[in-house]
Short mmCIF file of C-alpha atoms in Angstrom, two decimals:
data_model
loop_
_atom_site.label_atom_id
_atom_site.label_comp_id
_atom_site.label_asym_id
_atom_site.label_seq_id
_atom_site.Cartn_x
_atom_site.Cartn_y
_atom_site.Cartn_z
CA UNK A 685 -147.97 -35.60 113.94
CA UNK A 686 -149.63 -33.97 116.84
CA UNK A 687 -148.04 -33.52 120.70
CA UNK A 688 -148.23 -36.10 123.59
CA UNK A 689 -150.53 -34.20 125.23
CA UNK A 690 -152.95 -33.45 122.25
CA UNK A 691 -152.70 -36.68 120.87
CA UNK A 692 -154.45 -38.37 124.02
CA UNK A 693 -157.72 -36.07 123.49
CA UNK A 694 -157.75 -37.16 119.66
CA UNK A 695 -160.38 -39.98 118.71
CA UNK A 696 -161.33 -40.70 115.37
CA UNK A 697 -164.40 -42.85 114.05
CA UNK A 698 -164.30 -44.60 110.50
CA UNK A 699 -167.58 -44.48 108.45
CA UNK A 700 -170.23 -41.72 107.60
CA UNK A 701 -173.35 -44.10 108.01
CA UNK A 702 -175.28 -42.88 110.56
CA UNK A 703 -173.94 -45.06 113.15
CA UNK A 704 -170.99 -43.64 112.61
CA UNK A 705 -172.23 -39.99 112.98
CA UNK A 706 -173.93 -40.78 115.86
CA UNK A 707 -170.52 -42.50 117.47
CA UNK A 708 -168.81 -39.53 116.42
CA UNK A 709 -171.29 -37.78 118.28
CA UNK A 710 -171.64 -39.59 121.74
CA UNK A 711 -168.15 -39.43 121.97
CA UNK A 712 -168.19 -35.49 121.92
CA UNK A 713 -170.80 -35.89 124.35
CA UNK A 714 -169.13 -37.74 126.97
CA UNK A 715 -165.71 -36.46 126.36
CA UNK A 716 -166.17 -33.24 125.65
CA UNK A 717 -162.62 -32.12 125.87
CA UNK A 718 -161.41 -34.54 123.13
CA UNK A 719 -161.22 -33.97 119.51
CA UNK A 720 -163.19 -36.35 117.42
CA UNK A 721 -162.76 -36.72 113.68
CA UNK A 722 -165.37 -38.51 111.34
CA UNK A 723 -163.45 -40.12 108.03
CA UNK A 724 -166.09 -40.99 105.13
CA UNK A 725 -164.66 -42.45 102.25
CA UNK A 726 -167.65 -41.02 99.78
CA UNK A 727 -168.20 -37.24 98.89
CA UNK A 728 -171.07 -36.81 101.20
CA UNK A 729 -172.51 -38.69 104.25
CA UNK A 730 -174.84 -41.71 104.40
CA UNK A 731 -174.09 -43.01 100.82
CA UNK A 732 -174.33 -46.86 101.63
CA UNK A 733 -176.79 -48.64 103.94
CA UNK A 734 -178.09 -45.48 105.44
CA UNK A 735 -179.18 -43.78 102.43
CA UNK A 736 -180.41 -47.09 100.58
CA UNK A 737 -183.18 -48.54 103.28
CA UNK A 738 -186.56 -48.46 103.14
CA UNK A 739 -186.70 -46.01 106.02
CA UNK A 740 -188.66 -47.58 108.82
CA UNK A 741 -187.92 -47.60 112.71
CA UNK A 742 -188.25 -50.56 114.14
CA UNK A 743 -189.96 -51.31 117.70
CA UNK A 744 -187.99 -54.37 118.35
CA UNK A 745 -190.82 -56.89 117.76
CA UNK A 746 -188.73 -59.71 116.15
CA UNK A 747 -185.78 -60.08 118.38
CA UNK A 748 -184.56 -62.23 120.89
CA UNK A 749 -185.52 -60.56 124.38
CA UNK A 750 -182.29 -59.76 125.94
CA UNK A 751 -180.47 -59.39 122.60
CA UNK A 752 -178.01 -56.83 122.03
CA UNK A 753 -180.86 -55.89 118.92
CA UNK A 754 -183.74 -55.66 121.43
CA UNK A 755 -182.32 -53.97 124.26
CA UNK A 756 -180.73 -51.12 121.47
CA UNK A 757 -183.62 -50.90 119.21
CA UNK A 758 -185.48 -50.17 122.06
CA UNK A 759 -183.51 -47.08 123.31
CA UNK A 760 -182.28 -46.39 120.38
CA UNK A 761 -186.37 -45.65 119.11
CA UNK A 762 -186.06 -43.29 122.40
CA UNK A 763 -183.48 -41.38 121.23
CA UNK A 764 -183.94 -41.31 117.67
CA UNK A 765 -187.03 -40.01 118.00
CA UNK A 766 -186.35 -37.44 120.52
CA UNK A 767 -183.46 -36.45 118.27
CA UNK A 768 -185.99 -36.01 115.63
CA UNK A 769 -188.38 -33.82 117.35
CA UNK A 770 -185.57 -31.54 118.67
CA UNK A 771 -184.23 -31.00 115.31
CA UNK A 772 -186.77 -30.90 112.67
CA UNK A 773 -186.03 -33.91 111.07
CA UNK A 774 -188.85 -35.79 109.20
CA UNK A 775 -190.37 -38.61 111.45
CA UNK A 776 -193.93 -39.67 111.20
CA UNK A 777 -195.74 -43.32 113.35
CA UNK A 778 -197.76 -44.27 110.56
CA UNK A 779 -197.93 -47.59 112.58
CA UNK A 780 -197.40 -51.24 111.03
CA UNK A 781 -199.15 -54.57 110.72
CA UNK A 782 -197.48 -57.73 110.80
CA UNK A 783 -200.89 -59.69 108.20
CA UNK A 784 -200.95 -63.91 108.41
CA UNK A 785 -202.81 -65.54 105.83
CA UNK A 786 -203.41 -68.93 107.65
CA UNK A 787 -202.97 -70.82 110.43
CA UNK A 788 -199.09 -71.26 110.17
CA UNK A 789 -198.35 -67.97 110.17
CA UNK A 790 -201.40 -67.19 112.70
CA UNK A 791 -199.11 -69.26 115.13
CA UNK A 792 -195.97 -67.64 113.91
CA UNK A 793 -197.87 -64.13 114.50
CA UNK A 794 -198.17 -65.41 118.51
CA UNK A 795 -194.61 -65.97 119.14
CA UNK A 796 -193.64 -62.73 117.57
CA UNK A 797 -196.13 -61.40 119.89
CA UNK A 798 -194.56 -62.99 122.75
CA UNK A 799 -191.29 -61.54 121.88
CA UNK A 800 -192.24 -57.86 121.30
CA UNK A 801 -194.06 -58.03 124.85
CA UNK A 802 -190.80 -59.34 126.49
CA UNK A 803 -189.03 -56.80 124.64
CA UNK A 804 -191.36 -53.30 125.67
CA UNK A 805 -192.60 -52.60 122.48
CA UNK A 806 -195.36 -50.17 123.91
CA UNK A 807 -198.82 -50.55 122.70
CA UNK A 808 -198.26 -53.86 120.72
CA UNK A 809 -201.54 -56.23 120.36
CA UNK A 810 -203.02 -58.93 118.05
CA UNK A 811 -206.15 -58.57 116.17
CA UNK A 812 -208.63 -60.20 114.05
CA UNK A 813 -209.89 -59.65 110.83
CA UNK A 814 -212.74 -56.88 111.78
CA UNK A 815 -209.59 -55.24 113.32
CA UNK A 816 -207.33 -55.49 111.09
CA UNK A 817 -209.90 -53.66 108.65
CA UNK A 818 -210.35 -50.77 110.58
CA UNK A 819 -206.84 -50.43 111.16
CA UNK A 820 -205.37 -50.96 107.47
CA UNK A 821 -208.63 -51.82 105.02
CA UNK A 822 -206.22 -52.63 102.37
CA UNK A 823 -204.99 -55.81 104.04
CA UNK A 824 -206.14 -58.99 103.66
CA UNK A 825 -205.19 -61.62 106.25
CA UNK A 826 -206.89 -63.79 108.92
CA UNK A 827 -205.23 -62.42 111.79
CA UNK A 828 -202.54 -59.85 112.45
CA UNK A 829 -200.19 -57.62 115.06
CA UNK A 830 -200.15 -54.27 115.12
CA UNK A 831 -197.51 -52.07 116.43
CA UNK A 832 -198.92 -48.77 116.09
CA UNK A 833 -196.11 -46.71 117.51
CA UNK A 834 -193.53 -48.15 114.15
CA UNK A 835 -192.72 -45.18 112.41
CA UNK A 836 -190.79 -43.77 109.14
CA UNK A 837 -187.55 -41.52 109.32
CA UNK A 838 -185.45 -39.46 107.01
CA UNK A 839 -182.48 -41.13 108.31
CA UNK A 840 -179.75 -39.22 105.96
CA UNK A 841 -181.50 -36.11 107.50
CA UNK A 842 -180.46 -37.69 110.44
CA UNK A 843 -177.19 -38.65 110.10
CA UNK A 844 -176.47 -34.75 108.77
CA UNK A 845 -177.93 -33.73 111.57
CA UNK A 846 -175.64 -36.23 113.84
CA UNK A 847 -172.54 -35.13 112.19
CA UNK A 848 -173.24 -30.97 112.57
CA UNK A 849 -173.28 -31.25 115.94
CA UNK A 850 -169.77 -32.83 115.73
CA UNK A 851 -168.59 -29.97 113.89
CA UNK A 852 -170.50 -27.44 116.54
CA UNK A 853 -168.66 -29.42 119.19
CA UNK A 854 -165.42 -28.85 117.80
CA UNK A 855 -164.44 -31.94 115.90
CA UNK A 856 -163.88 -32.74 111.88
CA UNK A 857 -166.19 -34.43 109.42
CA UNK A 858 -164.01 -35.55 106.34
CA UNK A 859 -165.22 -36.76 103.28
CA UNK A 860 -164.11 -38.49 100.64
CA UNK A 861 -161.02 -39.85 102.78
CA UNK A 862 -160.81 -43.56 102.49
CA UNK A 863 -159.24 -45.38 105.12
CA UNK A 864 -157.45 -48.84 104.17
CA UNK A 865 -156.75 -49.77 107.88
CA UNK A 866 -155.86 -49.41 111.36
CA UNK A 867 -152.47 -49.94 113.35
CA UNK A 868 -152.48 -50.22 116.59
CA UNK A 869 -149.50 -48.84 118.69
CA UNK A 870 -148.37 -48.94 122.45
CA UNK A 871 -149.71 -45.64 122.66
CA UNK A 872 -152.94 -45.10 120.04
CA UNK A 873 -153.30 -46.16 116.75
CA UNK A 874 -152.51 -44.95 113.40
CA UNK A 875 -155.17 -44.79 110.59
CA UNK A 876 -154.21 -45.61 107.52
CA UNK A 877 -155.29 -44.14 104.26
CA UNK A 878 -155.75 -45.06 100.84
CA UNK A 879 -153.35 -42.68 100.07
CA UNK A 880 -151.21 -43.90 101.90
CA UNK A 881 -150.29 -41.37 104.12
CA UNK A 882 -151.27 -42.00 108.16
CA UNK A 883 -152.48 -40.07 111.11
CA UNK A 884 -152.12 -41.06 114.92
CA UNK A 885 -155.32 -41.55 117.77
CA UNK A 886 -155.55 -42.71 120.90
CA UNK A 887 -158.62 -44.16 120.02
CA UNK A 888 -160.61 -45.04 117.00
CA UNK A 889 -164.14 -46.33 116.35
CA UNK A 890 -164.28 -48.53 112.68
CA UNK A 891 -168.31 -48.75 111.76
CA UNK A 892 -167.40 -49.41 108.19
CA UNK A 893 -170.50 -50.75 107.44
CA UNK A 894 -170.19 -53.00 104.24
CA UNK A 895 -166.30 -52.94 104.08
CA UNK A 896 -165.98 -53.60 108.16
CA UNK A 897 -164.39 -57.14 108.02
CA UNK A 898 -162.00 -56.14 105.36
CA UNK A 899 -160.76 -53.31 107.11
CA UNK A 900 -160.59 -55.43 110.44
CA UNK A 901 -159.03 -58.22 108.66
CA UNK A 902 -156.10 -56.12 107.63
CA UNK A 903 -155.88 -54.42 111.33
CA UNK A 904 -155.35 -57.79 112.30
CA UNK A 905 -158.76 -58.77 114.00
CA UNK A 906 -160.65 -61.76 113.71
CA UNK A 907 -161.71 -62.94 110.03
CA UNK A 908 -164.75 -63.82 111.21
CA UNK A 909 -168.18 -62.73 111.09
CA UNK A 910 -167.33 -62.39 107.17
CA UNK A 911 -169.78 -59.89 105.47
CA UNK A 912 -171.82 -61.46 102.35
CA UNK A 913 -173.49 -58.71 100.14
CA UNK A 914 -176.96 -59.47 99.88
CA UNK A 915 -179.50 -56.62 97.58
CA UNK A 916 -182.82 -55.94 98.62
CA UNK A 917 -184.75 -54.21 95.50
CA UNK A 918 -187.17 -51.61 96.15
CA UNK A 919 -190.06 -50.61 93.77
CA UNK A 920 -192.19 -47.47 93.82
CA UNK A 921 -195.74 -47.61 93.17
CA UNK A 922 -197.11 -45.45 90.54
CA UNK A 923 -199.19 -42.59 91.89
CA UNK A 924 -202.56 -43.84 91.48
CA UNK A 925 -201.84 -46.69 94.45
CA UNK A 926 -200.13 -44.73 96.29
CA UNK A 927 -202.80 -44.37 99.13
CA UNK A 928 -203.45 -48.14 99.01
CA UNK A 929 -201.96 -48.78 102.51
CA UNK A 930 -202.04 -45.88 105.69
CA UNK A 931 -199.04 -47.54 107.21
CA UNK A 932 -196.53 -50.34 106.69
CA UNK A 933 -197.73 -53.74 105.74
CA UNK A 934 -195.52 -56.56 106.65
CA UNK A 935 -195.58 -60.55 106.23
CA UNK A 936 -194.77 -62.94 109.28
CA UNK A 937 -191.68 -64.01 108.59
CA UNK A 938 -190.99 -67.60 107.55
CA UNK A 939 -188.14 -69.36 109.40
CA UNK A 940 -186.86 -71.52 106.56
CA UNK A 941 -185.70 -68.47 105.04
CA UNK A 942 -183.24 -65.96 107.07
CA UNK A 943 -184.70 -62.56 105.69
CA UNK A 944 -187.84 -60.61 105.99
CA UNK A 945 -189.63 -61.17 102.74
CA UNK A 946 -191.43 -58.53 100.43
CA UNK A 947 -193.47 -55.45 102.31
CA UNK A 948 -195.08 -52.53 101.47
CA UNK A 949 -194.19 -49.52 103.41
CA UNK A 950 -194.67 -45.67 103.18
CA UNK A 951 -191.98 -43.29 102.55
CA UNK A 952 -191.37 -40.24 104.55
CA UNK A 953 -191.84 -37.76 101.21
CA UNK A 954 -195.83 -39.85 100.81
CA UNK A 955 -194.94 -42.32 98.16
CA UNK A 956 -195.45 -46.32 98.58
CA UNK A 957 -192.90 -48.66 98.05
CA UNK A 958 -192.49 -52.98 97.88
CA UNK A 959 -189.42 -54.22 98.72
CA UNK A 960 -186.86 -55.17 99.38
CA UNK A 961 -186.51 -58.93 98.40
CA UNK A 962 -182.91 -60.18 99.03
CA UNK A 963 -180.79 -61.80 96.71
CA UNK A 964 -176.99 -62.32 96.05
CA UNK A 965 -175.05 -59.41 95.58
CA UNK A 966 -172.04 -59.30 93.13
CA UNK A 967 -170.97 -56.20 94.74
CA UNK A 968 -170.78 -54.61 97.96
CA UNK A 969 -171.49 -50.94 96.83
CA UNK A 970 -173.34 -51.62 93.02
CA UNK A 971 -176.73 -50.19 93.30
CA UNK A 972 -177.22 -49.81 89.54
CA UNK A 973 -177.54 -52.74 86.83
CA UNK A 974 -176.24 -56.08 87.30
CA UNK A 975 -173.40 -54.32 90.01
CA UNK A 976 -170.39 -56.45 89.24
CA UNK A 977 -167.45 -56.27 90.47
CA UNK A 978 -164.79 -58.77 90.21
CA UNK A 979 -163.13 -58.57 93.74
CA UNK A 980 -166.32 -58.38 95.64
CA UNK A 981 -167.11 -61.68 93.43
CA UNK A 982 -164.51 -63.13 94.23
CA UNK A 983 -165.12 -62.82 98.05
CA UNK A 984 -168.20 -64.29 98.16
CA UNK A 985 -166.84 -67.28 95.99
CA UNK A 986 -163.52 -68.49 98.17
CA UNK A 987 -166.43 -67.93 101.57
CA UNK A 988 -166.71 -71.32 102.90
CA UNK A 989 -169.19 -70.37 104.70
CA UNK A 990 -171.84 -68.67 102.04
CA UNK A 991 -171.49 -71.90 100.49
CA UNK A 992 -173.12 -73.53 103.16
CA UNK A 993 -175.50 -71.05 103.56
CA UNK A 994 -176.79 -70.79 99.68
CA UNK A 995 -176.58 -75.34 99.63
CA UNK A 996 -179.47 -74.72 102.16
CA UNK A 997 -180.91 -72.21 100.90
CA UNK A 998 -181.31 -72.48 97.03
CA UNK A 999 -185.17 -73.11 96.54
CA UNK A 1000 -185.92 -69.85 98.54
CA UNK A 1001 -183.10 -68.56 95.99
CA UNK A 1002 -185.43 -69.53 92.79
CA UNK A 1003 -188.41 -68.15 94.48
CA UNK A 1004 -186.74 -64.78 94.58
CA UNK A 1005 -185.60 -64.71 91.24
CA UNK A 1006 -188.99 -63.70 89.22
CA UNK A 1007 -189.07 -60.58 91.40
CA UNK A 1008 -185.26 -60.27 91.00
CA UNK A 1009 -186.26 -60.14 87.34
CA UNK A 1010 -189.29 -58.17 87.17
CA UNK A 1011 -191.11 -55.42 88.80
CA UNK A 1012 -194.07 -56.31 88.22
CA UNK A 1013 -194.33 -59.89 89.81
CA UNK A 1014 -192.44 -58.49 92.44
CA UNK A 1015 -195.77 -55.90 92.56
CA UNK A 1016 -197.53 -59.12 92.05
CA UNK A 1017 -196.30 -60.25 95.43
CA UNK A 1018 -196.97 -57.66 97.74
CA UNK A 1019 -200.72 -57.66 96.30
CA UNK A 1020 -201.01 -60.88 98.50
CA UNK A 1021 -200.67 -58.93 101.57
CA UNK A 1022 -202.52 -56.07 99.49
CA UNK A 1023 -204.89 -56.84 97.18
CA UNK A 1024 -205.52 -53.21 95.65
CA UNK A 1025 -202.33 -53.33 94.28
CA UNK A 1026 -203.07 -55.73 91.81
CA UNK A 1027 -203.46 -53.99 89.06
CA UNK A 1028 -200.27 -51.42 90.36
CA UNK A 1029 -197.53 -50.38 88.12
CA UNK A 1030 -194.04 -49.54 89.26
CA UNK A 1031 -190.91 -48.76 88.44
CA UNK A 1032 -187.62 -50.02 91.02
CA UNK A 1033 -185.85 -47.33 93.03
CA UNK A 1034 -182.41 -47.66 93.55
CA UNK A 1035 -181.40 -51.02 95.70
CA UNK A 1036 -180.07 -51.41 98.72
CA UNK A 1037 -176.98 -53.61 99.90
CA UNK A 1038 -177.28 -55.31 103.25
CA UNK A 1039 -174.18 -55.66 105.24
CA UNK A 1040 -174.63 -59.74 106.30
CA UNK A 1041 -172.10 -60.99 108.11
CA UNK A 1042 -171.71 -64.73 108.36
CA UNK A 1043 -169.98 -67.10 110.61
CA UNK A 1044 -167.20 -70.25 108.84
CA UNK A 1045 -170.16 -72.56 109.38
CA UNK A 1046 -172.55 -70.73 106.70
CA UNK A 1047 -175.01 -69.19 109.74
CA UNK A 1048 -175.78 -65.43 109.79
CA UNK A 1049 -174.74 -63.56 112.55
CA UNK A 1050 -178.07 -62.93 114.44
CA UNK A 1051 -177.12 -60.15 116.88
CA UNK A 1052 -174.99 -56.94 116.70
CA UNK A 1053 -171.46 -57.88 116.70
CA UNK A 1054 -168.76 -54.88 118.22
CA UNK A 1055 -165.29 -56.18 118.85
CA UNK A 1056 -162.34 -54.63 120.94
CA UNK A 1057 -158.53 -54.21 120.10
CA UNK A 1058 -155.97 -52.57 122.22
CA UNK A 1059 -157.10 -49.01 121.21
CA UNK A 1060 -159.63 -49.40 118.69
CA UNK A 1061 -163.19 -51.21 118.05
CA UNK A 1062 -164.88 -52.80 115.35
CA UNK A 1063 -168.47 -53.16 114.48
CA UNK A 1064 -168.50 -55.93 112.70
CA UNK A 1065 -172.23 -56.61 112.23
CA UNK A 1066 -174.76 -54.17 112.63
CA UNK A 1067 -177.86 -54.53 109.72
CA UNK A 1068 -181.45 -53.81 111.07
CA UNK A 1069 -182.57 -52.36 113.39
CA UNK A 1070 -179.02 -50.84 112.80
CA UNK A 1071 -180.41 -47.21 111.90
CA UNK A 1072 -182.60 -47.39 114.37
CA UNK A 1073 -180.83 -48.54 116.74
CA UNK A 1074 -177.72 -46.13 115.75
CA UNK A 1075 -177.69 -43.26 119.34
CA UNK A 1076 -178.37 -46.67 121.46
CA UNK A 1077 -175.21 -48.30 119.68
CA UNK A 1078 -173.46 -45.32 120.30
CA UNK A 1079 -173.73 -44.70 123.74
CA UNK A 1080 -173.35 -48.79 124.55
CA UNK A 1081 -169.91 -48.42 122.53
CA UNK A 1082 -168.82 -45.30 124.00
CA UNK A 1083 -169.98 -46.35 127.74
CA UNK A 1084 -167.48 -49.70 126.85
CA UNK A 1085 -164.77 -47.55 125.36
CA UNK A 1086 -165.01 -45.24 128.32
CA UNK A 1087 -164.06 -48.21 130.88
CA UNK A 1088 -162.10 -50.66 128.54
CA UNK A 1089 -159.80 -47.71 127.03
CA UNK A 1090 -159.65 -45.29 129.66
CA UNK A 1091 -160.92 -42.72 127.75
CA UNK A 1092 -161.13 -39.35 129.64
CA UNK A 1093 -158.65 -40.22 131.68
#
């Protein structure tokens, strides 16, 4: 166990995503006589959420002005990009079109609008069909919003890059070092392992991504936001199609169901993907197969609240399921918004897992979610525009941290 003395400049975060990293990171930056220590479970860095997303940074068009989403997607795009520049990492503003089809969605497409304009996004307009062709000829729609400054991001790249300037600053990355949970003391915190052994803080940051309410549960925090495992499957499109879009091509979300819906978007290394779709998970971490596993089952089956949820929304359930099922009507899909992808073949990457966290009631958790103990806090929901958002929810946690646990002091 370390001195007094030392153990006051020891902070610790919990979770190699790359909000983690980037925690680890701001906190070396504002405190730059502490030692900070990043704990990742895996062998290597960004194996959940950040490594298993479709790669796109958001502008901040869908969310409530004034959100903690909005205001953080839009510095975090600041940063990130910035970051990017400085460092070499792969980041390219392919641009993105938000397509309707009729006059629902045409009014749908306005109040999107409305919100990206209250929330900065720079550049952001609505165009008609002549537009629209010039901008993306591929797409077919009646309308559509383009945000030509959304771009795509090796985010891994950036989360290695996050977590080396930890170790320049001084500090520890450590993988494959589970942590089970947190104990908070008069004077810190101890972290406790999976192997049972424990090591003191003064201060620790938990962004534990898919596991976060489990590990907060047994810290003794709230139960509540509960995460529900939801996959999003992702399909690359063979070669031949792979030019059939210049930049991302995105629905207008419908409101009767709470995710996105199928897109087509360009990767950073020039392929073109479709996905994700979202559908029940039956584990939190199973990216392969059907992905079962027993306790994460479990979980989702004694949740009264994803009970509520899936009673009200089981017919947008079935309508997933082909695409669940098979590639090629998923393909079949994303040739609505599309067309020369038709005739596409593809073959799924490996899925993704979203983080959801849910309220008792059955409602997802809309905004970002960061809860405070005594010397300790807990991100307890942050899904897109997490990545994105990841140096903005950094320095807002570390700014709070600073103040509420007297860091630096």
């Amino acid at each position: 166990m370390t001195s007094t003395s030392s153990r006051d400049r020891e902070y610790a975060v919990v979770g190699g995503g790359i909000i983690g990293a980037a925690v680890a990171r701001q906190l070396t930056l504002s405190h730059p006589d502490a030692h900070v220590t990043l704990f990742e479970k895996e062998s290597e860095l960004s194996g959940h959420q950040t490594g298993h997303n479709s790669g796109v940074v958001h502008q901040g068009l869908y969310y409530t002005p004034g959100s903690l989403k909005a205001t953080l997607c839009r510095r975090g795009v600041q940063l990130i990009s910035s970051f990017c520049r400085d460092r070499g990492v792969a980041y390219e503003e392919c641009g993105k079109v938000l397509v309707a089809r009729d006059a629902v969605e045409e009014q749908r497409l306005e109040g999107i609008y409305e919100k990206a304009v209250a929330n900065g996004v720079p550049d952001v307009r609505l165009v008609d069909r002549a537009e629209l062709a010039d901008i993306e000829p591929g797409a077919a729609g009646v309308r559509a919003l383009h945000s030509p400054h959304t771009a795509i991001i090796d985010f891994p790249g950036v989360t290695r890059a996050l977590a080396a300037d930890v170790v320049a600053a001084g500090g520890d990355v450590r993988l494959s070092t589970g942590v089970r949970r947190l104990e908070e003391r008069g004077d810190g915190v101890d972290v406790r392992f999976e192997d049972g052994t424990a090591e003191r803080f003064r201060f620790v940051v938990v962004c534990a991504g898919l596991q976060s309410d489990r590990i907060a549960r047994a810290s003794g925090q709230d139960a509540w936001p509960a995460i529900v495992p939801f996959f999003g499957q992702y399909v690359l499109v063979d070669r031949a199609h792979e030019h059939a879009t210049r930049g991302l091509v995105y629905p207008v979300p419908d409101p009767a169901y709470p995710f996105l819906g199928v897109h087509v978007t360009r990767r950073i290394d020039g392929g073109l993907m479709v996905g994700p779709n979202a559908f029940l998970s039956f584990s939190r971490e199973g990216y392969h197969g059907l992905g079962l596993n027993v306790p994460d089952t479990l979980g989702t089956a004694l949740n009264p609240g994803f009970w509520r949820f899936a009673l009200k929304n089981l017919p947008t359930a079935f309508q997933q399921l082909g695409g669940v099922l098979s590639a090629q009507e998923f393909i079949a899909g994303a040739a609505e918004l599309v067309p020369d992808l038709a005739d596409a073949r593809g073959h799924r990457a490996t899925r993704g897992i979203r983080a959801q966290a849910m309220w008792r009631d059955g409602s997802l958790v809309e905004d970002f979610v960061i809860q405070h103990g005594a010397h300790a806090t807990y991100v307890r929901n942050a899904p897109s525009p997490g990545a994105t958002s990841s140096m903005a929810i950094a320095e807002h946690i570390v700014e709070q941290a600073t103040v509420q646990h007297g860091l630096g002091a």
